[in-house]
Short mmCIF file of C-alpha atoms and ligand atoms in Angstrom, two decimals:
data_model
loop_
_atom_site.label_atom_id
_atom_site.label_comp_id
_atom_site.label_asym_id
_atom_site.label_seq_id
_atom_site.Cartn_x
_atom_site.Cartn_y
_atom_site.Cartn_z
CA MET A 1 -49.54 6.54 58.44
CA LYS A 2 -48.95 4.21 55.28
CA PRO A 3 -48.27 0.45 56.87
CA LEU A 4 -45.73 -1.34 54.22
CA LYS A 5 -45.18 -4.99 54.49
CA SER A 6 -41.91 -7.27 53.96
CA GLU A 7 -41.56 -10.95 53.31
CA SER A 8 -38.85 -13.71 53.13
CA VAL A 9 -36.95 -14.46 50.18
CA ASN A 10 -33.82 -16.17 48.61
CA CYS A 11 -31.27 -13.94 48.21
CA LEU A 12 -30.80 -10.88 46.61
CA GLN A 13 -28.66 -9.41 43.85
CA GLY A 14 -27.62 -6.89 41.39
CA THR A 15 -25.34 -3.62 41.43
CA VAL A 16 -27.46 -0.39 42.53
CA HIS A 17 -26.11 3.19 43.72
CA VAL A 18 -27.49 4.42 46.99
CA PRO A 19 -29.08 8.12 47.59
CA ALA A 20 -26.04 10.45 48.74
CA ASP A 21 -24.85 10.92 51.97
CA LYS A 22 -27.41 13.08 54.09
CA SER A 23 -24.42 14.67 56.72
CA ILE A 24 -22.84 15.99 53.24
CA SER A 25 -25.58 17.46 51.93
CA HIS A 26 -26.65 19.29 54.94
CA ARG A 27 -23.05 20.61 54.90
CA ALA A 28 -22.70 21.07 51.12
CA LEU A 29 -26.23 23.34 51.19
CA MET A 30 -24.73 24.93 54.29
CA ILE A 31 -21.31 26.25 53.32
CA GLY A 32 -22.89 26.24 49.63
CA ALA A 33 -25.03 29.42 51.61
CA LEU A 34 -21.96 30.90 53.16
CA ALA A 35 -19.25 31.32 50.41
CA VAL A 36 -18.76 34.01 47.78
CA GLY A 37 -19.75 32.28 44.72
CA GLU A 38 -21.75 29.54 42.11
CA THR A 39 -21.67 26.32 44.16
CA ARG A 40 -22.38 23.77 41.79
CA ILE A 41 -23.41 20.14 43.76
CA ASP A 42 -23.60 16.79 42.57
CA GLY A 43 -25.36 14.03 43.44
CA LEU A 44 -27.25 15.56 46.83
CA LEU A 45 -29.74 13.69 49.10
CA GLU A 46 -33.47 15.13 47.52
CA GLY A 47 -34.54 13.44 50.71
CA GLU A 48 -36.72 15.55 53.41
CA ASP A 49 -34.30 16.17 55.71
CA VAL A 50 -32.00 17.94 53.44
CA GLN A 51 -34.89 19.19 51.31
CA LYS A 52 -35.86 21.29 55.07
CA THR A 53 -32.24 22.51 54.83
CA SER A 54 -32.60 23.55 51.27
CA ILE A 55 -36.10 25.90 52.25
CA ALA A 56 -34.95 27.16 55.41
CA LEU A 57 -31.63 28.56 53.16
CA ARG A 58 -33.72 30.08 50.87
CA ASN A 59 -35.83 32.05 53.60
CA LEU A 60 -32.72 33.13 54.54
CA GLY A 61 -31.92 35.03 51.45
CA VAL A 62 -30.33 32.23 49.63
CA VAL A 63 -31.00 32.04 45.94
CA ILE A 64 -30.83 27.25 45.76
CA GLU A 65 -31.68 25.94 41.77
CA LYS A 66 -32.22 21.90 41.10
CA LYS A 67 -30.52 22.08 37.10
CA ALA A 68 -31.58 18.39 37.00
CA PHE A 69 -31.62 15.64 39.02
CA GLY A 70 -29.29 15.71 41.97
CA SER A 71 -27.52 18.43 40.40
CA TRP A 72 -28.50 21.72 42.38
CA LEU A 73 -26.65 25.19 42.17
CA VAL A 74 -26.64 27.55 45.25
CA LYS A 75 -25.69 31.19 45.36
CA GLY A 76 -24.20 31.87 48.06
CA ARG A 77 -24.28 34.96 50.17
CA GLY A 78 -20.41 35.03 51.77
CA VAL A 79 -19.39 34.13 55.65
CA CYS A 80 -22.52 35.55 57.52
CA GLY A 81 -24.20 37.14 54.31
CA LEU A 82 -27.85 35.48 55.61
CA ILE A 83 -31.29 37.83 56.07
CA GLU A 84 -33.81 37.74 58.55
CA PRO A 85 -36.44 35.19 57.41
CA VAL A 86 -39.84 36.15 57.17
CA ARG A 87 -40.87 32.84 58.51
CA VAL A 88 -41.33 29.96 60.57
CA LEU A 89 -38.23 27.80 59.44
CA ASP A 90 -39.20 24.35 59.54
CA MET A 91 -36.86 21.80 60.34
CA GLY A 92 -39.04 18.46 59.85
CA ASN A 93 -37.14 15.34 61.62
CA SER A 94 -33.94 16.37 61.19
CA GLY A 95 -31.71 16.82 63.93
CA THR A 96 -28.50 17.60 61.62
CA ALA A 97 -30.56 20.59 59.98
CA ALA A 98 -31.77 22.41 63.05
CA ARG A 99 -28.39 22.01 65.02
CA LEU A 100 -26.03 23.36 62.58
CA LEU A 101 -28.28 26.18 61.15
CA LEU A 102 -28.95 27.07 64.47
CA GLY A 103 -25.17 27.16 64.71
CA VAL A 104 -25.02 29.48 61.09
CA LEU A 105 -28.05 31.52 62.84
CA ALA A 106 -25.90 32.35 66.24
CA ALA A 107 -23.38 34.47 63.80
CA HIS A 108 -25.69 36.98 62.27
CA PRO A 109 -27.33 39.70 63.99
CA PHE A 110 -31.10 39.11 63.68
CA SER A 111 -33.81 35.97 64.97
CA ALA A 112 -35.34 33.45 63.20
CA THR A 113 -37.89 30.56 65.18
CA LEU A 114 -36.80 27.65 63.99
CA SER A 115 -39.58 24.15 64.55
CA GLY A 116 -40.47 20.35 63.67
CA ASP A 117 -42.29 17.34 64.08
CA ALA A 118 -43.11 15.84 66.86
CA SER A 119 -39.86 13.29 67.24
CA LEU A 120 -37.75 16.38 66.90
CA SER A 121 -39.36 18.61 69.22
CA SER A 122 -38.73 15.71 71.98
CA ARG A 123 -34.79 16.37 70.99
CA PRO A 124 -32.60 17.84 72.96
CA MET A 125 -30.50 21.14 72.04
CA GLY A 126 -29.46 21.64 75.28
CA ARG A 127 -25.89 20.66 74.05
CA VAL A 128 -26.31 23.29 71.02
CA ILE A 129 -27.52 26.08 72.99
CA LYS A 130 -25.24 26.64 75.54
CA PRO A 131 -22.03 27.38 73.49
CA LEU A 132 -23.62 28.81 71.33
CA LYS A 133 -25.02 30.98 74.54
CA ALA A 134 -21.59 31.34 75.15
CA MET A 135 -20.49 33.01 71.70
CA GLY A 136 -23.22 35.84 72.26
CA ALA A 137 -26.11 34.37 70.87
CA ILE A 138 -29.57 34.81 73.10
CA PHE A 139 -31.78 31.82 72.47
CA HIS A 140 -35.90 31.85 73.71
CA SER A 141 -37.00 27.77 73.49
CA ARG A 142 -39.46 25.41 75.24
CA SER A 143 -38.94 23.45 78.27
CA ASP A 144 -35.13 21.79 78.68
CA GLY A 145 -33.76 23.49 75.35
CA ARG A 146 -36.60 21.75 73.33
CA LEU A 147 -37.81 23.12 69.76
CA PRO A 148 -39.49 25.59 68.82
CA ILE A 149 -36.78 27.60 69.47
CA SER A 150 -35.86 31.22 68.71
CA ILE A 151 -31.56 32.74 68.40
CA THR A 152 -31.10 36.42 67.97
CA GLY A 153 -27.22 35.36 67.09
CA ASN A 154 -24.81 37.97 67.23
CA VAL A 155 -23.28 40.72 65.29
CA ASP A 156 -19.46 40.01 66.61
CA PRO A 157 -19.54 36.12 67.64
CA MET A 158 -17.19 35.71 70.17
CA PRO A 159 -14.01 32.76 69.72
CA ILE A 160 -14.53 30.11 72.09
CA ASP A 161 -12.20 26.95 73.40
CA TYR A 162 -15.11 24.75 73.72
CA GLU A 163 -14.98 21.23 75.28
CA LEU A 164 -17.29 18.78 74.09
CA PRO A 165 -19.28 16.94 77.07
CA VAL A 166 -20.83 14.28 74.10
CA ALA A 167 -18.69 13.01 70.98
CA SER A 168 -21.50 14.62 69.09
CA ALA A 169 -20.46 15.86 65.59
CA GLN A 170 -23.79 17.85 65.13
CA VAL A 171 -22.38 19.89 68.16
CA LYS A 172 -18.78 20.63 66.95
CA SER A 173 -20.84 21.72 63.50
CA SER A 174 -22.68 23.96 64.94
CA ILE A 175 -19.85 26.03 66.63
CA LEU A 176 -17.30 25.25 63.89
CA LEU A 177 -20.25 26.91 62.02
CA ALA A 178 -21.23 30.16 64.32
CA GLY A 179 -17.02 30.11 64.53
CA LEU A 180 -16.99 31.74 60.76
CA GLY A 181 -17.81 34.92 61.77
CA ALA A 182 -16.39 34.68 65.04
CA ALA A 183 -12.78 37.26 64.86
CA GLY A 184 -10.62 34.81 66.56
CA ARG A 185 -10.06 31.12 66.60
CA THR A 186 -12.77 28.95 67.68
CA GLN A 187 -12.06 25.57 68.48
CA VAL A 188 -13.65 22.33 69.63
CA ILE A 189 -12.48 19.36 71.81
CA GLU A 190 -13.96 16.67 71.31
CA PRO A 191 -13.71 13.36 73.69
CA LYS A 192 -13.62 10.82 70.68
CA PRO A 193 -13.09 11.60 67.19
CA THR A 194 -16.32 12.49 65.34
CA ARG A 195 -17.68 12.80 61.53
CA ASN A 196 -15.34 15.50 59.98
CA HIS A 197 -17.37 16.24 57.54
CA THR A 198 -17.45 19.76 58.77
CA GLU A 199 -13.82 19.85 58.77
CA LEU A 200 -13.68 19.12 55.08
CA MET A 201 -15.96 21.06 53.54
CA LEU A 202 -14.90 24.13 55.07
CA ARG A 203 -11.29 23.01 54.21
CA HIS A 204 -12.99 22.36 50.42
CA PHE A 205 -14.15 25.97 50.25
CA GLY A 206 -11.00 27.32 51.96
CA ALA A 207 -11.17 28.05 55.71
CA GLU A 208 -8.19 27.47 57.90
CA VAL A 209 -9.70 24.55 60.25
CA ASP A 210 -6.34 22.47 62.43
CA VAL A 211 -6.46 18.90 64.08
CA LYS A 212 -4.65 17.61 66.88
CA ASP A 213 -4.87 14.47 68.31
CA LEU A 214 -4.79 14.43 72.00
CA GLN A 215 -4.57 12.66 74.74
CA GLY A 216 -6.69 9.46 75.80
CA GLY A 217 -8.50 9.37 72.31
CA ALA A 218 -9.29 12.91 72.03
CA ARG A 219 -9.21 15.36 69.35
CA SER A 220 -9.11 19.44 68.89
CA VAL A 221 -10.36 20.61 65.60
CA SER A 222 -9.98 24.63 65.57
CA LEU A 223 -11.17 27.21 62.70
CA LYS A 224 -9.79 30.62 61.60
CA GLY A 225 -12.48 32.32 62.09
CA GLN A 226 -14.19 35.17 59.38
CA PRO A 227 -12.24 33.30 56.07
CA GLU A 228 -13.30 34.48 52.67
CA LEU A 229 -15.73 31.73 51.97
CA ASN A 230 -15.07 30.10 48.03
CA ALA A 231 -16.98 28.75 46.18
CA ARG A 232 -16.84 25.18 45.20
CA ASN A 233 -17.60 22.55 43.17
CA VAL A 234 -19.03 19.41 45.41
CA ASN A 235 -19.86 15.52 44.09
CA VAL A 236 -21.73 13.72 47.38
CA PRO A 237 -20.58 10.29 47.32
CA GLY A 238 -23.24 7.45 48.18
CA ASP A 239 -24.41 6.93 52.53
CA ILE A 240 -22.53 4.50 54.05
CA SER A 241 -25.77 4.49 56.54
CA SER A 242 -28.47 4.50 53.45
CA ALA A 243 -25.88 1.00 52.21
CA ALA A 244 -26.55 -0.64 55.65
CA PHE A 245 -29.54 -2.00 54.56
CA PRO A 246 -28.71 -3.41 51.48
CA MET A 247 -25.55 -4.41 52.60
CA ILE A 248 -26.93 -6.46 55.51
CA ALA A 249 -30.02 -7.74 53.63
CA SER A 250 -27.50 -9.04 51.37
CA LEU A 251 -24.59 -10.85 54.36
CA LEU A 252 -27.93 -12.37 56.35
CA THR A 253 -29.10 -14.42 52.57
CA PRO A 254 -27.38 -16.50 51.56
CA GLY A 255 -26.19 -17.37 47.86
CA SER A 256 -26.27 -13.16 47.52
CA ARG A 257 -24.17 -11.25 45.63
CA VAL A 258 -24.86 -6.95 45.54
CA THR A 259 -22.54 -4.33 44.31
CA ILE A 260 -22.95 -1.12 46.37
CA LYS A 261 -21.58 1.44 44.12
CA GLY A 262 -19.95 4.82 45.07
CA VAL A 263 -20.14 5.02 48.66
CA GLY A 264 -18.42 7.39 51.04
CA ILE A 265 -16.33 5.20 53.55
CA ASN A 266 -14.77 8.03 55.48
CA PRO A 267 -12.87 6.10 58.45
CA LEU A 268 -14.82 8.31 61.02
CA ARG A 269 -18.65 6.68 59.18
CA ALA A 270 -17.31 3.24 57.88
CA GLY A 271 -17.05 1.60 61.77
CA LEU A 272 -19.64 -1.36 60.42
CA LEU A 273 -17.70 -2.41 57.50
CA GLU A 274 -15.38 -3.57 60.60
CA VAL A 275 -17.58 -4.87 62.92
CA LEU A 276 -19.26 -6.53 59.90
CA LYS A 277 -15.91 -8.32 58.54
CA LYS A 278 -15.79 -9.71 62.37
CA MET A 279 -18.79 -10.61 62.23
CA GLY A 280 -17.46 -12.89 59.10
CA GLY A 281 -19.71 -10.82 56.91
CA SER A 282 -18.00 -11.06 53.08
CA ILE A 283 -17.44 -7.47 51.84
CA ILE A 284 -14.85 -6.52 48.81
CA LEU A 285 -14.00 -2.67 48.89
CA ALA A 286 -12.97 -1.94 44.92
CA ASN A 287 -12.53 0.98 43.11
CA LYS A 288 -10.99 3.10 45.74
CA SER A 289 -10.94 7.19 45.14
CA THR A 290 -11.08 10.24 46.90
CA GLU A 291 -14.46 13.26 46.03
CA ALA A 292 -13.64 16.85 47.61
CA GLY A 293 -11.36 14.93 50.51
CA GLU A 294 -13.50 12.02 51.09
CA PRO A 295 -12.66 8.60 50.70
CA VAL A 296 -15.17 6.52 48.45
CA ALA A 297 -15.45 2.96 47.29
CA ASP A 298 -18.16 0.23 45.50
CA LEU A 299 -18.81 -2.28 48.75
CA ILE A 300 -18.82 -5.84 46.63
CA VAL A 301 -20.81 -7.81 49.35
CA GLU A 302 -21.54 -11.48 49.35
CA GLY A 303 -24.29 -13.78 51.29
CA SER A 304 -22.23 -15.00 54.54
CA SER A 305 -22.36 -17.16 58.25
CA LEU A 306 -22.30 -14.32 60.68
CA LYS A 307 -21.12 -14.89 64.10
CA GLY A 308 -21.36 -13.01 67.55
CA VAL A 309 -19.10 -10.03 68.53
CA THR A 310 -18.67 -7.76 71.35
CA VAL A 311 -18.73 -3.96 69.93
CA ALA A 312 -16.99 -1.76 72.31
CA PRO A 313 -18.30 1.68 73.06
CA ASP A 314 -15.24 3.40 71.51
CA HIS A 315 -16.86 2.37 67.95
CA ALA A 316 -20.27 4.34 68.43
CA PRO A 317 -18.66 7.30 66.96
CA SER A 318 -18.12 5.86 64.28
CA MET A 319 -21.11 3.79 63.75
CA ILE A 320 -24.07 5.84 65.52
CA ASP A 321 -26.59 5.37 63.27
CA GLU A 322 -25.88 2.34 62.00
CA TYR A 323 -27.05 0.33 65.41
CA PRO A 324 -30.30 -0.79 64.93
CA ILE A 325 -29.47 -2.36 61.27
CA LEU A 326 -26.35 -3.82 62.98
CA ALA A 327 -29.14 -5.66 65.96
CA VAL A 328 -31.02 -6.80 63.19
CA CYS A 329 -27.57 -8.51 61.64
CA ALA A 330 -26.81 -10.06 64.85
CA ALA A 331 -30.09 -11.48 65.72
CA CYS A 332 -29.41 -13.66 62.47
CA ALA A 333 -25.95 -14.30 64.20
CA LYS A 334 -25.01 -16.74 65.68
CA GLY A 335 -23.61 -16.64 69.65
CA THR A 336 -23.85 -13.48 71.53
CA THR A 337 -23.02 -9.79 70.39
CA ARG A 338 -22.91 -7.35 72.82
CA LEU A 339 -23.41 -3.52 71.99
CA GLU A 340 -21.85 -1.07 74.12
CA GLY A 341 -21.92 2.67 74.54
CA LEU A 342 -24.66 3.31 73.23
CA SER A 343 -26.22 6.33 75.58
CA GLU A 344 -27.23 8.76 72.83
CA LEU A 345 -29.45 6.04 70.69
CA ARG A 346 -31.82 7.20 73.43
CA VAL A 347 -31.86 10.77 71.60
CA LYS A 348 -31.89 9.94 68.23
CA GLU A 349 -35.39 10.39 65.99
CA SER A 350 -36.98 8.30 68.43
CA ASP A 351 -35.22 6.15 71.55
CA ARG A 352 -33.69 3.77 69.67
CA LEU A 353 -32.42 1.06 71.81
CA ASP A 354 -35.94 0.73 73.33
CA SER A 355 -37.23 0.43 69.67
CA MET A 356 -35.28 -1.53 67.95
CA ALA A 357 -35.83 -4.14 71.71
CA ARG A 358 -38.87 -3.41 71.68
CA GLY A 359 -39.21 -4.30 67.93
CA LEU A 360 -36.57 -7.67 68.12
CA GLU A 361 -38.47 -8.95 71.32
CA ALA A 362 -41.67 -8.69 69.36
CA CYS A 363 -40.14 -10.75 66.37
CA GLY A 364 -39.07 -13.73 69.03
CA VAL A 365 -35.34 -12.06 69.28
CA ASP A 366 -33.70 -13.46 72.74
CA LEU A 367 -32.08 -10.06 73.87
CA GLU A 368 -31.29 -7.59 76.72
CA GLU A 369 -31.71 -4.32 77.79
CA GLY A 370 -29.37 -2.13 79.88
CA GLU A 371 -29.53 1.59 80.17
CA ASP A 372 -26.62 2.43 77.57
CA PHE A 373 -26.41 -1.53 76.46
CA LEU A 374 -28.06 -3.92 74.04
CA VAL A 375 -27.37 -7.81 74.18
CA ILE A 376 -28.36 -9.56 71.63
CA HIS A 377 -28.14 -14.11 71.86
CA GLY A 378 -28.28 -15.16 68.08
CA ASP A 379 -28.63 -19.20 67.13
CA GLY A 380 -27.69 -18.76 63.60
CA SER A 381 -30.88 -19.64 62.69
CA VAL A 382 -33.80 -16.81 61.42
CA PRO A 383 -35.68 -15.22 63.86
CA ARG A 384 -39.51 -16.27 64.20
CA GLY A 385 -40.99 -12.10 63.13
CA GLY A 386 -44.19 -11.63 62.31
CA ALA A 387 -44.35 -8.58 64.18
CA LYS A 388 -46.23 -5.28 63.32
CA ILE A 389 -43.29 -2.80 64.61
CA THR A 390 -43.68 1.10 65.46
CA THR A 391 -41.52 3.40 64.42
CA ALA A 392 -42.09 5.87 65.71
CA LEU A 393 -40.97 8.90 63.23
CA ASP A 394 -37.65 7.21 62.84
CA HIS A 395 -36.56 6.29 59.48
CA ARG A 396 -33.84 3.51 60.70
CA ILE A 397 -36.00 1.97 62.35
CA ALA A 398 -38.48 1.67 59.53
CA MET A 399 -35.49 0.16 57.38
CA SER A 400 -33.87 -2.40 59.53
CA PHE A 401 -37.44 -3.74 60.30
CA LEU A 402 -37.68 -3.78 56.65
CA VAL A 403 -34.29 -5.59 56.16
CA LEU A 404 -35.58 -8.60 58.70
CA GLY A 405 -38.39 -9.76 57.34
CA THR A 406 -36.56 -10.60 54.36
CA VAL A 407 -34.79 -13.49 56.12
CA THR A 408 -37.88 -13.68 59.14
CA THR A 409 -40.34 -17.66 59.00
CA LYS A 410 -43.10 -15.10 59.45
CA PRO A 411 -43.65 -11.55 57.40
CA ILE A 412 -43.30 -8.27 59.30
CA ILE A 413 -45.34 -5.03 59.31
CA ILE A 414 -43.92 -1.90 59.85
CA ASP A 415 -46.78 0.50 61.01
CA ASP A 416 -45.66 3.62 58.85
CA GLU A 417 -43.10 3.62 55.78
CA GLU A 418 -43.71 7.86 55.31
CA PRO A 419 -40.36 8.24 58.03
CA ILE A 420 -37.73 6.59 55.25
CA GLU A 421 -38.50 9.61 52.88
CA THR A 422 -36.13 11.58 55.24
CA SER A 423 -33.09 9.63 54.31
CA PHE A 424 -33.80 7.48 51.56
CA PRO A 425 -35.96 7.75 48.73
CA GLY A 426 -36.81 4.58 46.32
CA PHE A 427 -35.77 2.77 49.29
CA VAL A 428 -38.61 0.25 48.69
CA GLU A 429 -37.85 -0.16 45.08
CA LEU A 430 -33.83 -0.61 45.47
CA MET A 431 -34.74 -3.36 47.28
CA ASN A 432 -37.47 -5.04 45.91
CA GLY A 433 -34.98 -5.10 42.59
CA LEU A 434 -32.19 -6.67 44.56
CA GLY A 435 -34.68 -9.33 45.25
CA SER A 436 -36.62 -8.66 48.12
CA HIS A 437 -40.76 -9.22 48.39
CA ILE A 438 -41.69 -5.43 50.56
CA THR A 439 -45.26 -4.56 49.04
CA GLU A 440 -48.61 -3.28 51.20
CA PRO A 441 -49.50 -5.82 53.13
C1 S3P B 1 -24.65 13.45 61.54
C2 S3P B 1 -24.22 13.32 63.04
C3 S3P B 1 -24.38 12.30 64.28
C4 S3P B 1 -25.27 11.24 63.57
C5 S3P B 1 -26.12 11.84 62.74
C6 S3P B 1 -25.74 12.85 61.46
C7 S3P B 1 -24.10 14.54 61.31
O1 S3P B 1 -25.05 12.79 65.31
O2 S3P B 1 -26.66 10.46 64.92
O3 S3P B 1 -27.99 11.82 61.94
O4 S3P B 1 -24.64 15.05 60.45
O5 S3P B 1 -23.43 16.06 61.92
P1 S3P B 1 -24.62 13.60 66.50
O6 S3P B 1 -24.15 14.68 66.58
O7 S3P B 1 -25.76 13.89 67.77
O8 S3P B 1 -23.77 11.87 67.42
#
């Protein structure tokens, strides 16, 4: 365990690049591995989560070479072309790596075993086991479908029509990746649209993916099985979920002006931008472009006075990973913020509702926690701080409280900086480069 302390500073200034998008990085590696030919990925996230995907794919026979920082070459083996691994595949802390890879493996006729750290081993995998079983895969798992899990894929997976019980891009993607091996159309119906990086990336590699909006805000995504995927180049944009930390630190410190270059602003990921603008945040989008179907822009953020808002459950899928840092923002805003429809936060890297509620309370924030909501009462002044926060193997909890420490009256200490490596290598250096004061206690 390596603790870190964050102390208040006056303002943040500068121009930065945040690390590449974690979701897109996992997908570029996996889909590149299933394509024919050499896929070059530029700007791949080199955090621990994505490295787990890369090591697992190597264990499945894929040649993956690092050419330079962020620049990787994947020599694909074609759809259903992976080979039986000799080792247990360690997914570390990454739910995305585990769930998406189970989908890939469901269409391969061999056995593999996936393991993970204490956090990942406590997360529900039944949500992917159920549809993948219907496609013909066989599973052995710990109780309640937890890791370690052994899967034996099917040589001839069945195409299915599946209605997701919860809006989850990981489950949707897992089924679509299994559907690559099925003879026929695999259809997933999601109750609310979730991030569509898998669909965009599959199309970029030549697959036929149809998307239809249905009544009541639901969406159908269907994939024609057994396509020939052809290797493509991919430029991975900056991760909006990582940009959220310097962005909110800048909004909270008066006089700040920070530019974050090349951030992915896919509308199914960018719900936070809308909410922050509604709170009164000054955020300008400049230099808009598109990379492999993904919209990208520079974000120019200035210190702002923020007011409380209600964030309805409909918003959750487009900003699911941003609630911890949004809760920090709400604690410093004037008025009440209601965050609703948050049940999925209970099954993330930690129980994020609980982690945020306990940590904010320890910092003197007035709040109410429900089974699936958080109400935060801000009075527009900075919270007291002065607490030691339990990060519970959760990178976003660690970074959220280090951001809160940049404004609180007393410093905040987090008990362990190590989880930050999963998604944001260089976080402390980047924040201190902008003017934060984050050090060893
Ligand atoms: C992700 C989907 C989300 C998100 C996770 C990454 C993805 O999870 O929380 O960090 O890359 O598909 P769910 O699908 O469980 O909502």
